[in-house]
Short mmCIF file of C-alpha atoms and ligand atoms in Angstrom, two decimals:
data_model
loop_
_atom_site.label_atom_id
_atom_site.label_comp_id
_atom_site.label_asym_id
_atom_site.label_seq_id
_atom_site.Cartn_x
_atom_site.Cartn_y
_atom_site.Cartn_z
CA MET A 1 83.51 115.58 100.64
CA ARG A 2 84.63 118.15 103.21
CA TYR A 3 88.18 117.67 104.47
CA LEU A 4 89.27 118.94 107.86
CA ILE A 5 92.95 119.91 107.46
CA LEU A 6 94.89 119.85 110.74
CA SER A 7 98.56 120.74 111.12
CA ASP A 8 101.15 121.45 113.78
CA ILE A 9 98.98 120.43 116.73
CA HIS A 10 102.15 120.24 118.85
CA ALA A 11 100.71 118.30 121.78
CA ASN A 12 98.19 121.02 122.64
CA LEU A 13 95.07 119.07 123.61
CA THR A 14 93.07 122.11 124.75
CA ALA A 15 93.46 123.86 121.38
CA LEU A 16 92.64 120.66 119.48
CA GLU A 17 89.48 119.99 121.49
CA VAL A 18 88.20 123.56 121.09
CA ALA A 19 88.87 123.42 117.33
CA LEU A 20 87.00 120.12 116.99
CA ALA A 21 84.05 121.46 118.98
CA ALA A 22 83.86 124.58 116.80
CA ILE A 23 83.84 122.56 113.57
CA GLU A 24 81.58 119.73 114.70
CA GLY A 25 79.29 118.47 111.93
CA ARG A 26 81.03 120.57 109.26
CA TRP A 27 83.54 118.03 107.92
CA ASP A 28 83.56 114.43 106.62
CA ARG A 29 87.18 113.24 106.69
CA ALA A 30 90.18 114.60 108.59
CA VAL A 31 93.85 114.67 107.59
CA CYS A 32 96.95 115.87 109.45
CA LEU A 33 100.09 117.47 107.98
CA GLY A 34 102.45 116.47 110.79
CA ASP A 35 103.98 117.81 114.01
CA ILE A 36 101.39 116.10 116.17
CA VAL A 37 103.78 116.52 119.10
CA GLY A 38 106.67 118.68 120.27
CA TYR A 39 106.51 121.92 122.33
CA GLY A 40 103.19 121.10 124.08
CA PRO A 41 102.33 119.27 127.30
CA ASP A 42 99.91 116.56 126.07
CA PRO A 43 101.73 114.25 123.61
CA ASN A 44 99.96 110.98 124.44
CA GLU A 45 96.49 112.52 124.68
CA VAL A 46 96.89 114.28 121.33
CA ILE A 47 98.29 111.21 119.54
CA ASP A 48 95.41 109.11 120.93
CA LYS A 49 92.92 111.62 119.52
CA VAL A 50 94.62 112.01 116.13
CA ARG A 51 94.82 108.24 115.65
CA LYS A 52 91.04 107.99 115.99
CA LEU A 53 90.32 111.11 114.00
CA VAL A 54 92.29 111.08 110.76
CA VAL A 55 92.23 109.03 107.56
CA ALA A 56 95.79 110.12 106.76
CA CYS A 57 98.69 111.75 108.57
CA ILE A 58 102.23 112.46 107.42
CA ARG A 59 105.18 113.05 109.71
CA GLY A 60 106.68 116.39 110.73
CA ASN A 61 110.19 117.21 111.93
CA HIS A 62 109.06 117.27 115.59
CA ASP A 63 107.43 113.85 115.22
CA LYS A 64 110.73 112.50 113.89
CA ALA A 65 112.77 114.10 116.69
CA SER A 66 110.34 112.98 119.41
CA CYS A 67 110.39 109.32 118.37
CA GLY A 68 114.14 109.10 117.83
CA LEU A 69 114.14 109.02 114.01
CA ASP A 70 116.02 112.33 114.10
CA SER A 71 118.65 113.47 116.61
CA ALA A 72 117.18 117.02 116.91
CA GLU A 73 120.75 118.32 116.45
CA ASP A 74 119.53 121.16 114.23
CA PHE A 75 116.76 122.18 116.69
CA ASN A 76 117.17 125.26 118.87
CA PRO A 77 117.84 124.42 122.56
CA ALA A 78 114.21 124.93 123.72
CA ALA A 79 112.76 122.86 120.88
CA LYS A 80 115.33 120.13 121.51
CA ARG A 81 114.54 120.00 125.22
CA ALA A 82 110.83 119.70 124.42
CA ALA A 83 111.50 116.89 121.92
CA LEU A 84 113.56 114.95 124.48
CA TRP A 85 110.89 115.53 127.15
CA THR A 86 108.24 114.25 124.69
CA ARG A 87 110.29 111.13 123.97
CA GLU A 88 110.34 110.29 127.70
CA GLN A 89 106.55 110.69 127.97
CA LEU A 90 105.45 108.62 124.98
CA ARG A 91 103.69 105.33 125.62
CA PRO A 92 105.25 102.50 123.56
CA GLU A 93 102.35 102.26 121.10
CA ASN A 94 102.42 106.01 120.49
CA LEU A 95 106.19 105.95 119.97
CA THR A 96 105.64 103.21 117.35
CA TYR A 97 102.84 105.25 115.75
CA LEU A 98 105.16 108.25 115.29
CA GLN A 99 107.99 106.07 114.00
CA ASN A 100 105.67 104.62 111.34
CA LEU A 101 104.14 107.88 110.13
CA PRO A 102 104.69 108.15 106.36
CA GLN A 103 106.84 110.84 104.81
CA GLY A 104 105.01 113.38 102.64
CA PRO A 105 104.06 114.43 100.06
CA MET A 106 101.01 112.18 100.06
CA GLU A 107 97.90 112.40 97.90
CA VAL A 108 94.45 111.90 99.39
CA ASP A 109 91.40 112.18 97.12
CA GLY A 110 92.97 114.69 94.76
CA ILE A 111 94.62 116.82 97.47
CA SER A 112 98.39 116.79 98.03
CA LEU A 113 99.60 116.89 101.62
CA MET A 114 103.11 117.86 102.74
CA HIS A 115 104.67 119.01 106.00
CA GLY A 116 107.27 121.44 104.66
CA ALA A 117 108.17 122.01 101.03
CA TRP A 118 107.17 119.79 98.12
CA GLN A 119 110.78 118.75 97.51
CA ASP A 120 111.89 118.53 101.16
CA GLU A 121 109.69 117.76 104.18
CA ASP A 122 111.96 119.77 106.52
CA GLU A 123 112.21 122.91 104.38
CA TYR A 124 110.13 126.02 105.25
CA VAL A 125 107.86 127.69 102.68
CA PHE A 126 107.54 131.37 103.62
CA SER A 127 108.14 133.19 100.33
CA PRO A 128 106.66 132.96 96.81
CA ALA A 129 110.04 131.74 95.52
CA GLN A 130 109.96 128.88 98.04
CA ALA A 131 106.36 128.06 97.06
CA LEU A 132 106.99 127.73 93.33
CA ASP A 133 108.26 124.13 93.36
CA GLY A 134 105.17 122.95 95.23
CA LEU A 135 102.76 124.96 93.09
CA LEU A 136 104.24 123.54 89.88
CA GLY A 137 105.42 120.13 91.09
CA ALA A 138 102.40 118.77 92.94
CA PRO A 139 100.20 116.45 90.85
CA THR A 140 97.04 118.10 92.20
CA ALA A 141 95.74 121.65 91.71
CA VAL A 142 95.22 122.07 95.45
CA SER A 143 97.92 121.20 97.99
CA PHE A 144 98.28 121.81 101.71
CA PHE A 145 101.46 122.30 103.71
CA GLY A 146 102.37 123.14 107.31
CA HIS A 147 105.65 123.65 109.21
CA THR A 148 105.69 127.49 109.18
CA HIS A 149 102.64 127.86 111.47
CA PHE A 150 101.43 130.72 109.19
CA GLN A 151 97.85 130.51 107.94
CA GLY A 152 97.40 131.43 104.27
CA GLY A 153 99.35 130.36 101.21
CA PHE A 154 99.93 130.93 97.52
CA SER A 155 98.11 130.69 94.19
CA PHE A 156 99.43 130.39 90.66
CA VAL A 157 97.63 131.04 87.36
CA ASP A 158 98.71 132.49 83.99
CA ASN A 159 102.32 132.72 85.16
CA THR A 160 101.28 134.88 88.11
CA LEU A 161 102.06 133.82 91.66
CA GLU A 162 100.06 135.50 94.38
CA VAL A 163 100.31 135.43 98.17
CA ILE A 164 97.05 134.54 99.91
CA SER A 165 96.92 136.29 103.27
CA LEU A 166 93.29 135.51 104.00
CA ARG A 167 92.66 134.99 107.72
CA PRO A 168 89.58 135.42 109.91
CA ALA A 169 89.55 138.87 111.51
CA ALA A 170 89.28 139.24 115.29
CA GLY A 171 85.78 138.17 116.34
CA ASN A 172 85.25 136.08 113.18
CA SER A 173 85.77 132.31 113.12
CA LEU A 174 86.28 131.82 109.43
CA ALA A 175 87.32 133.37 106.13
CA ALA A 176 86.40 131.58 102.89
CA LEU A 177 88.64 131.29 99.85
CA GLN A 178 86.99 130.66 96.47
CA ILE A 179 88.86 127.97 94.54
CA HIS A 180 89.03 128.72 90.80
CA PRO A 181 89.46 125.99 88.21
CA LYS A 182 92.80 126.25 86.33
CA THR A 183 94.43 128.01 89.33
CA ARG A 184 96.92 126.05 91.43
CA TYR A 185 97.01 126.46 95.22
CA LEU A 186 99.55 125.77 97.96
CA LEU A 187 97.69 126.45 101.20
CA ASN A 188 98.61 126.41 104.88
CA PRO A 189 95.81 125.75 107.40
CA GLY A 190 97.93 127.32 110.15
CA SER A 191 98.87 125.69 113.42
CA ILE A 192 96.43 124.30 115.97
CA GLY A 193 98.82 124.23 118.89
CA GLN A 194 101.42 126.97 118.39
CA PRO A 195 100.42 129.71 115.89
CA ARG A 196 103.24 132.06 114.82
CA ASP A 197 101.44 134.49 112.51
CA GLY A 198 100.61 136.96 115.26
CA ASP A 199 97.17 135.53 116.06
CA PRO A 200 97.25 133.24 119.12
CA ARG A 201 93.96 131.52 118.23
CA ALA A 202 94.06 127.87 117.08
CA ALA A 203 94.15 127.64 113.27
CA PHE A 204 92.90 125.01 110.82
CA ALA A 205 91.13 124.71 107.48
CA VAL A 206 88.22 122.91 105.84
CA ALA A 207 88.45 122.08 102.12
CA ASP A 208 85.30 121.39 100.09
CA LEU A 209 86.67 121.13 96.57
CA GLU A 210 83.38 119.90 95.06
CA HIS A 211 81.96 123.31 95.94
CA GLY A 212 85.23 125.17 95.30
CA VAL A 213 85.70 126.52 98.81
CA VAL A 214 88.49 126.39 101.39
CA GLU A 215 87.60 127.84 104.79
CA PHE A 216 90.38 129.18 107.03
CA TRP A 217 89.32 128.94 110.67
CA ARG A 218 90.49 130.59 113.90
CA VAL A 219 89.14 129.76 117.36
CA PRO A 220 90.19 131.10 120.77
CA TYR A 221 91.07 128.59 123.49
CA ASP A 222 92.19 128.63 127.13
CA ILE A 223 95.87 129.41 126.57
CA GLU A 224 96.60 129.85 130.29
CA ALA A 225 95.46 126.29 131.05
CA VAL A 226 97.99 124.95 128.54
CA GLN A 227 100.73 127.25 129.85
CA LEU A 228 100.10 125.98 133.38
CA ARG A 229 100.53 122.34 132.27
CA MET A 230 103.72 123.28 130.37
CA THR A 231 105.20 124.97 133.44
CA GLU A 232 104.28 122.03 135.65
CA ALA A 233 105.96 119.69 133.16
CA GLY A 234 109.12 121.82 133.25
CA LEU A 235 108.96 122.73 129.57
CA PRO A 236 111.10 125.77 128.55
CA GLU A 237 109.73 129.21 129.48
CA PRO A 238 110.06 130.76 125.97
CA LEU A 239 107.77 128.02 124.61
CA VAL A 240 105.24 128.78 127.36
CA MET A 241 105.31 132.54 126.67
CA ARG A 242 105.03 132.45 122.88
CA LEU A 243 101.54 130.88 123.02
CA SER A 244 100.21 134.18 124.42
CA TYR A 245 101.50 136.17 121.47
CA GLY A 246 101.04 133.70 118.63
CA ARG A 247 104.66 134.31 117.61
ZN1 LIG B 301 105.51 122.59 113.61
#
């Protein structure tokens, strides 16, 4: 079974559609690690697509803020404005969908899914020290997380924790990670709709654990088209600009 791992789509329909076109026929079941909305200009369109696409989706902090489960008090001003704008746009059934998204971690077919850290859905996992709880605590050898918008992750075997900074180089669509038995993995597919690891291309992953491979994907999309819709919607300028840089 090949799992398409989507995360942090952030209401960017153009990036999602390009990613799905690039990966067509190469996956069997899709899952989402949260932050379907927030920041981007297409919340209803993206929720509609995700609802049809995935077998499982957990909630992210922007999903909670955009559907009123969270006040967004701890968001920066631009992120808060985008969350409030999203709330105004949501059709009633999509608001209900976000409100009912389950909290991670969740296990699907031997893979653990979480939005942030293993112990706290809102906590960021950037460093090896922050990754340790998830690597040791998850019931599965392979786990996926999102929230940081950084593609890559961590491995742990024989008391050694390593950072995995495997990403497709410019001009390449994918980089494959060999999964070793007895090694534990905490992997981030990267963000579809707002990458922050310095590469503006849409990021996602495909996990085929029967064959011991996780593919990290990167695909270019029409960033300017998304930026135009964001500007027309009156979304904050810094959010528009950062898509160009992938920061
Ligand atoms: Zn996010």
